[in-house]
Coordinates of N, CA and C in Angstrom, one line a residue:
X1 N -22.8 -23.8 -38.7 CA -23.4 -25.0 -38.2 C -23.6 -24.9 -36.6
X2 N -24.7 -25.2 -36.2 CA -25.0 -25.2 -34.8 C -24.7 -26.6 -34.2
X3 N -24.0 -26.6 -33.2 CA -23.5 -27.9 -32.6 C -24.6 -28.6 -31.8
X4 N -24.7 -29.9 -32.0 CA -25.7 -30.7 -31.2 C -25.1 -30.9 -29.8
X5 N -25.9 -30.7 -28.8 CA -25.4 -30.8 -27.4 C -25.9 -32.0 -26.7
X6 N -25.1 -32.5 -25.8 CA -25.5 -33.7 -25.0 C -25.8 -33.3 -23.6
X7 N -27.0 -33.7 -23.1 CA -27.4 -33.4 -21.8 C -26.6 -34.2 -20.8
X8 N -26.3 -35.4 -21.1 CA -25.5 -36.2 -20.2 C -24.1 -35.6 -20.0
X9 N -23.5 -35.1 -21.1 CA -22.2 -34.5 -21.0 C -22.2 -33.3 -20.2
X10 N -23.3 -32.5 -20.3 CA -23.5 -31.3 -19.5 C -23.5 -31.7 -18.0
X11 N -24.2 -32.7 -17.6 CA -24.3 -33.1 -16.2 C -23.0 -33.6 -15.7
X12 N -22.4 -34.5 -16.5 CA -21.1 -35.1 -16.0 C -20.0 -34.1 -15.9
X13 N -19.8 -33.3 -17.0 CA -18.7 -32.3 -17.0 C -19.0 -31.2 -16.0
X14 N -20.2 -30.9 -15.7 CA -20.5 -29.9 -14.7 C -20.1 -30.4 -13.3
X15 N -20.4 -31.6 -13.1 CA -20.0 -32.2 -11.8 C -18.4 -32.3 -11.7
X16 N -17.8 -32.7 -12.7 CA -16.3 -32.8 -12.7 C -15.6 -31.5 -12.5
X17 N -16.2 -30.5 -13.2 CA -15.5 -29.1 -13.2 C -16.2 -28.2 -12.2
X18 N -17.0 -28.7 -11.3 CA -17.6 -27.9 -10.2 C -18.4 -26.8 -10.8
X19 N -19.1 -27.0 -11.9 CA -20.1 -26.1 -12.5 C -19.5 -25.2 -13.6
X20 N -18.2 -25.2 -13.8 CA -17.6 -24.3 -14.8 C -18.0 -24.7 -16.2
X21 N -18.1 -26.0 -16.5 CA -18.5 -26.4 -17.8 C -20.0 -26.0 -18.0
X22 N -20.8 -26.0 -17.0 CA -22.2 -25.6 -17.1 C -22.3 -24.1 -17.6
X23 N -21.5 -23.3 -17.0 CA -21.5 -21.9 -17.4 C -21.1 -21.8 -18.9
X24 N -20.0 -22.5 -19.3 CA -19.6 -22.5 -20.7 C -20.7 -23.0 -21.6
X25 N -21.4 -24.1 -21.2 CA -22.4 -24.7 -21.9 C -23.6 -23.8 -22.2
X26 N -24.1 -23.1 -21.1 CA -25.2 -22.3 -21.3 C -24.9 -21.0 -22.0
X27 N -23.6 -20.5 -21.9 CA -23.2 -19.3 -22.6 C -23.2 -19.6 -24.1
X28 N -22.7 -20.8 -24.5 CA -22.7 -21.2 -25.9 C -24.1 -21.5 -26.4
X29 N -24.9 -22.1 -25.6 CA -26.3 -22.3 -25.9 C -27.1 -21.1 -26.2
X30 N -26.8 -20.0 -25.4 CA -27.5 -18.7 -25.6 C -27.1 -18.1 -27.0
X31 N -25.8 -18.2 -27.3 CA -25.3 -17.7 -28.6 C -26.0 -18.4 -29.7
X32 N -26.0 -19.7 -29.6 CA -26.7 -20.5 -30.7 C -28.2 -20.3 -30.7
X33 N -28.8 -20.1 -29.6 CA -30.3 -19.8 -29.6 C -30.5 -18.5 -30.3
X34 N -29.7 -17.5 -30.1 CA -29.8 -16.2 -30.8 C -29.6 -16.3 -32.3
X35 N -28.7 -17.2 -32.7 CA -28.5 -17.5 -34.1 C -29.7 -18.2 -34.7
X36 N -30.1 -19.2 -34.1 CA -31.2 -20.0 -34.7 C -32.5 -19.2 -34.7
X37 N -32.8 -18.4 -33.7 CA -34.0 -17.6 -33.6 C -33.9 -16.2 -34.2
X38 N -32.8 -15.9 -34.9 CA -32.6 -14.6 -35.4 C -33.7 -14.2 -36.3
X39 N -34.2 -13.0 -36.2 CA -35.3 -12.6 -37.0 C -36.7 -12.6 -36.3
X40 N -36.7 -13.1 -35.1 CA -38.0 -13.2 -34.4 C -38.3 -12.0 -33.6
X41 N -37.4 -11.0 -33.6 CA -37.6 -9.8 -32.9 C -37.2 -9.8 -31.5
X42 N -36.6 -10.9 -31.0 CA -36.2 -11.0 -29.6 C -34.7 -11.3 -29.6
X43 N -34.1 -11.1 -28.4 CA -32.7 -11.3 -28.1 C -32.6 -11.9 -26.7
X44 N -32.1 -13.1 -26.6 CA -31.9 -13.7 -25.3 C -30.7 -13.2 -24.7
X45 N -30.8 -12.8 -23.4 CA -29.7 -12.1 -22.7 C -28.5 -13.1 -22.6
X46 N -27.3 -12.5 -22.7 CA -26.1 -13.2 -22.5 C -26.1 -14.0 -21.2
X47 N -25.6 -15.2 -21.1 CA -25.7 -16.0 -19.9 C -24.9 -15.4 -18.8
X48 N -23.8 -14.8 -19.1 CA -23.0 -14.2 -18.0 C -23.8 -13.1 -17.3
X49 N -24.5 -12.3 -18.1 CA -25.4 -11.3 -17.5 C -26.5 -11.9 -16.7
X50 N -27.0 -13.1 -17.2 CA -28.0 -13.8 -16.5 C -27.5 -14.2 -15.1
X51 N -26.3 -14.7 -15.1 CA -25.7 -15.1 -13.8 C -25.6 -14.0 -12.8
X52 N -25.2 -12.8 -13.3 CA -25.0 -11.7 -12.4 C -26.4 -11.2 -11.9
X53 N -27.4 -11.1 -12.8 CA -28.7 -10.7 -12.4 C -29.4 -11.8 -11.5
X54 N -29.0 -13.0 -11.7 CA -29.5 -14.1 -10.8 C -29.0 -13.9 -9.4
X55 N -27.7 -13.5 -9.3 CA -27.1 -13.3 -8.0 C -27.8 -12.1 -7.3
X56 N -28.0 -11.1 -8.0 CA -28.6 -9.9 -7.4 C -30.1 -10.2 -7.0
X57 N -30.8 -11.0 -7.7 CA -32.2 -11.3 -7.4 C -32.4 -12.6 -6.7
X58 N -31.3 -13.1 -6.1 CA -31.4 -14.4 -5.3 C -32.0 -15.5 -6.1
X59 N -31.6 -15.6 -7.4 CA -31.9 -16.7 -8.3 C -33.2 -16.6 -9.0
X60 N -34.0 -15.6 -8.7 CA -35.3 -15.4 -9.4 C -35.1 -15.1 -10.9
X61 N -34.1 -14.3 -11.2 CA -33.9 -14.0 -12.6 C -33.6 -15.2 -13.5
X62 N -32.9 -16.1 -12.9 CA -32.6 -17.4 -13.7 C -33.9 -18.1 -14.1
X63 N -34.9 -18.1 -13.2 CA -36.1 -18.8 -13.6 C -36.8 -18.0 -14.7
X64 N -36.7 -16.6 -14.6 CA -37.3 -15.8 -15.6 C -36.6 -16.0 -17.0
X65 N -35.3 -16.1 -16.9 CA -34.5 -16.4 -18.1 C -34.9 -17.7 -18.7
X66 N -35.0 -18.8 -17.9 CA -35.4 -20.1 -18.4 C -36.8 -20.0 -19.0
X67 N -37.7 -19.3 -18.4 CA -39.1 -19.2 -18.9 C -39.0 -18.5 -20.3
X68 N -38.2 -17.5 -20.5 CA -38.1 -16.8 -21.7 C -37.5 -17.7 -22.8
X69 N -36.5 -18.5 -22.4 CA -35.9 -19.4 -23.4 C -36.9 -20.4 -23.8
X70 N -37.6 -21.0 -22.9 CA -38.6 -22.0 -23.3 C -39.7 -21.4 -24.2
X71 N -40.1 -20.2 -23.9 CA -41.1 -19.6 -24.8 C -40.5 -19.3 -26.2
X72 N -39.3 -18.9 -26.2 CA -38.7 -18.5 -27.5 C -38.5 -19.8 -28.4
X73 N -38.1 -20.9 -27.8 CA -38.0 -22.1 -28.5 C -39.3 -22.6 -29.0
X74 N -40.3 -22.5 -28.2 CA -41.7 -22.9 -28.5 C -42.2 -22.0 -29.7
X75 N -42.0 -20.7 -29.6 CA -42.5 -19.8 -30.7 C -41.8 -20.0 -32.0
X76 N -40.5 -20.4 -32.0 CA -39.8 -20.6 -33.2 C -39.9 -22.0 -33.8
X77 N -40.4 -22.9 -33.1 CA -40.5 -24.3 -33.6 C -41.2 -24.4 -34.9
X78 N -42.4 -23.8 -35.1 CA -43.1 -23.9 -36.4 C -42.2 -23.4 -37.6
X79 N -41.4 -22.5 -37.3 CA -40.5 -21.9 -38.4 C -39.6 -23.0 -38.9
X80 N -39.2 -23.9 -38.1 CA -38.3 -25.0 -38.5 C -39.0 -26.3 -38.6
X81 N -40.3 -26.3 -38.8 CA -41.1 -27.5 -39.0 C -41.0 -28.5 -37.8
X82 N -40.9 -27.9 -36.6 CA -40.9 -28.7 -35.4 C -42.2 -28.4 -34.6
X83 N -42.5 -29.2 -33.7 CA -43.7 -29.0 -32.8 C -43.3 -29.4 -31.4
X84 N -43.3 -28.5 -30.5 CA -43.0 -28.8 -29.1 C -44.2 -28.6 -28.3
X85 N -44.4 -29.5 -27.3 CA -45.5 -29.4 -26.4 C -45.1 -28.6 -25.1
X86 N -43.8 -28.3 -25.0 CA -43.3 -27.6 -23.8 C -43.0 -26.1 -24.1
X87 N -43.6 -25.2 -23.4 CA -43.2 -23.8 -23.5 C -42.6 -23.3 -22.2
X88 N -42.5 -22.0 -22.1 CA -41.8 -21.5 -20.9 C -42.5 -21.8 -19.6
X89 N -43.9 -21.9 -19.7 CA -44.6 -22.3 -18.5 C -44.3 -23.7 -18.0
X90 N -44.2 -24.6 -18.9 CA -43.8 -26.0 -18.6 C -42.4 -26.0 -17.9
X91 N -41.5 -25.3 -18.5 CA -40.1 -25.2 -17.9 C -40.2 -24.6 -16.5
X92 N -40.9 -23.6 -16.3 CA -41.0 -22.9 -15.0 C -41.7 -23.9 -14.0
X93 N -42.7 -24.6 -14.4 CA -43.4 -25.5 -13.5 C -42.4 -26.7 -13.1
X94 N -41.7 -27.2 -14.1 CA -40.7 -28.2 -13.7 C -39.6 -27.7 -12.8
X95 N -39.2 -26.4 -12.9 CA -38.3 -25.8 -12.0 C -38.8 -25.7 -10.6
X96 N -40.1 -25.2 -10.5 CA -40.7 -25.1 -9.2 C -40.9 -26.4 -8.5
X97 N -41.6 -27.3 -9.3 CA -41.8 -28.6 -8.7 C -40.5 -29.4 -8.5
X98 N -39.6 -29.2 -9.4 CA -38.3 -29.8 -9.2 C -37.5 -29.4 -8.0
X99 N -37.7 -28.2 -7.6 CA -37.0 -27.8 -6.4 C -37.6 -28.5 -5.1
X100 N -38.8 -29.0 -5.3 CA -39.4 -29.8 -4.2 C -39.1 -31.3 -4.3
X101 N -38.6 -31.7 -5.5 CA -38.3 -33.1 -5.7 C -36.8 -33.4 -5.8
X102 N -36.1 -32.9 -4.9 CA -34.6 -33.1 -4.8 C -33.9 -32.7 -6.0
X103 N -34.4 -31.7 -6.8 CA -33.7 -31.2 -8.0 C -33.9 -32.0 -9.3
X104 N -34.6 -33.1 -9.2 CA -34.8 -33.9 -10.4 C -35.7 -33.2 -11.5
X105 N -36.6 -32.4 -11.0 CA -37.5 -31.6 -11.9 C -36.7 -30.5 -12.6
X106 N -35.8 -29.9 -11.9 CA -34.9 -28.9 -12.5 C -34.0 -29.5 -13.6
X107 N -33.5 -30.7 -13.4 CA -32.7 -31.4 -14.4 C -33.6 -31.7 -15.6
X108 N -34.8 -32.1 -15.4 CA -35.7 -32.4 -16.5 C -36.0 -31.2 -17.3
X109 N -36.2 -30.0 -16.6 CA -36.5 -28.8 -17.3 C -35.3 -28.4 -18.2
X110 N -34.1 -28.6 -17.7 CA -32.9 -28.3 -18.5 C -32.8 -29.3 -19.7
X111 N -33.2 -30.5 -19.4 CA -33.2 -31.6 -20.5 C -34.1 -31.2 -21.6
X112 N -35.3 -30.7 -21.3 CA -36.2 -30.2 -22.3 C -35.6 -29.1 -23.1
X113 N -35.0 -28.2 -22.5 CA -34.4 -27.0 -23.2 C -33.3 -27.5 -24.2
X114 N -32.5 -28.5 -23.7 CA -31.4 -29.0 -24.6 C -32.0 -29.8 -25.7
X115 N -33.0 -30.6 -25.4 CA -33.6 -31.5 -26.5 C -34.3 -30.6 -27.5
X116 N -35.0 -29.6 -27.1 CA -35.7 -28.7 -28.0 C -34.8 -27.9 -28.9
X117 N -33.7 -27.4 -28.3 CA -32.7 -26.7 -29.0 C -32.0 -27.6 -30.0
X118 N -31.7 -28.8 -29.7 CA -31.1 -29.8 -30.6 C -32.0 -30.0 -31.8
X119 N -33.3 -30.0 -31.6 CA -34.3 -30.2 -32.7 C -34.2 -29.0 -33.6
X120 N -34.3 -27.8 -33.1 CA -34.2 -26.6 -33.9 C -32.9 -26.5 -34.6
X121 N -31.8 -26.8 -33.9 CA -30.5 -26.7 -34.5 C -30.3 -27.7 -35.7
X122 N -30.9 -28.9 -35.6 CA -30.8 -29.9 -36.7 C -31.5 -29.3 -37.9
X123 N -32.7 -28.7 -37.7 CA -33.4 -28.2 -38.9 C -32.7 -26.9 -39.4
X124 N -32.2 -26.1 -38.5 CA -31.5 -24.9 -38.9 C -30.3 -25.3 -39.8
X125 N -29.5 -26.3 -39.3 CA -28.3 -26.8 -40.1 C -28.8 -27.3 -41.5
X126 N -29.8 -28.1 -41.5 CA -30.3 -28.7 -42.7 C -30.7 -27.6 -43.7
X127 N -31.5 -26.6 -43.2 CA -31.9 -25.4 -44.0 C -30.7 -24.7 -44.6
X128 N -29.7 -24.4 -43.7 CA -28.6 -23.7 -44.1 C -27.8 -24.5 -45.2
X129 N -27.7 -25.8 -45.0 CA -27.0 -26.6 -46.0 C -27.7 -26.6 -47.3
X130 N -29.1 -26.7 -47.2 CA -29.9 -26.8 -48.4 C -29.8 -25.4 -49.2
X131 N -29.8 -24.3 -48.5 CA -29.7 -23.0 -49.1 C -28.4 -22.8 -49.7
X132 N -27.3 -23.4 -49.1 CA -26.0 -23.3 -49.6 C -25.9 -24.1 -50.9
X133 N -26.5 -25.3 -50.9 CA -26.4 -26.1 -52.1 C -27.2 -25.5 -53.2
X134 N -28.3 -24.9 -53.0 CA -29.1 -24.3 -54.1 C -28.4 -23.0 -54.6
X135 N -27.7 -22.4 -53.7 CA -27.0 -21.1 -54.1 C -25.8 -21.5 -55.0
X136 N -25.1 -22.6 -54.6 CA -23.9 -22.9 -55.4 C -24.2 -23.6 -56.7
X137 N -25.4 -24.0 -56.9 CA -25.7 -24.7 -58.2 C -26.2 -23.7 -59.2

């Protein structure tokens, strides 16, 4: 079962823990993304590696990572009978515009990623439960 995530919890616990919860959140998110999108021929890089590469590239790699995650969610949506209007370009634009809008756009970009992942996770869990039920009968 893929866990449903709360964006509000992410924001609040990240503030309370000075960002430590955010690292845990995105690390788990990446693992679940790789599980849900398994079989699409792609692998999203581990979040800890993403942090290291982002430090080396002065934050540029983080934006590339978010772009890739947005595109991967968008590409796998039809597989789970979902339809998203936001892809990696939308996420990247919100990140760029958001950096000019006191960070609110970056929060919205992250919200989109959490919301879309929750939609895929819900369908993934339903499909796994349905397949288990039909297998056990």
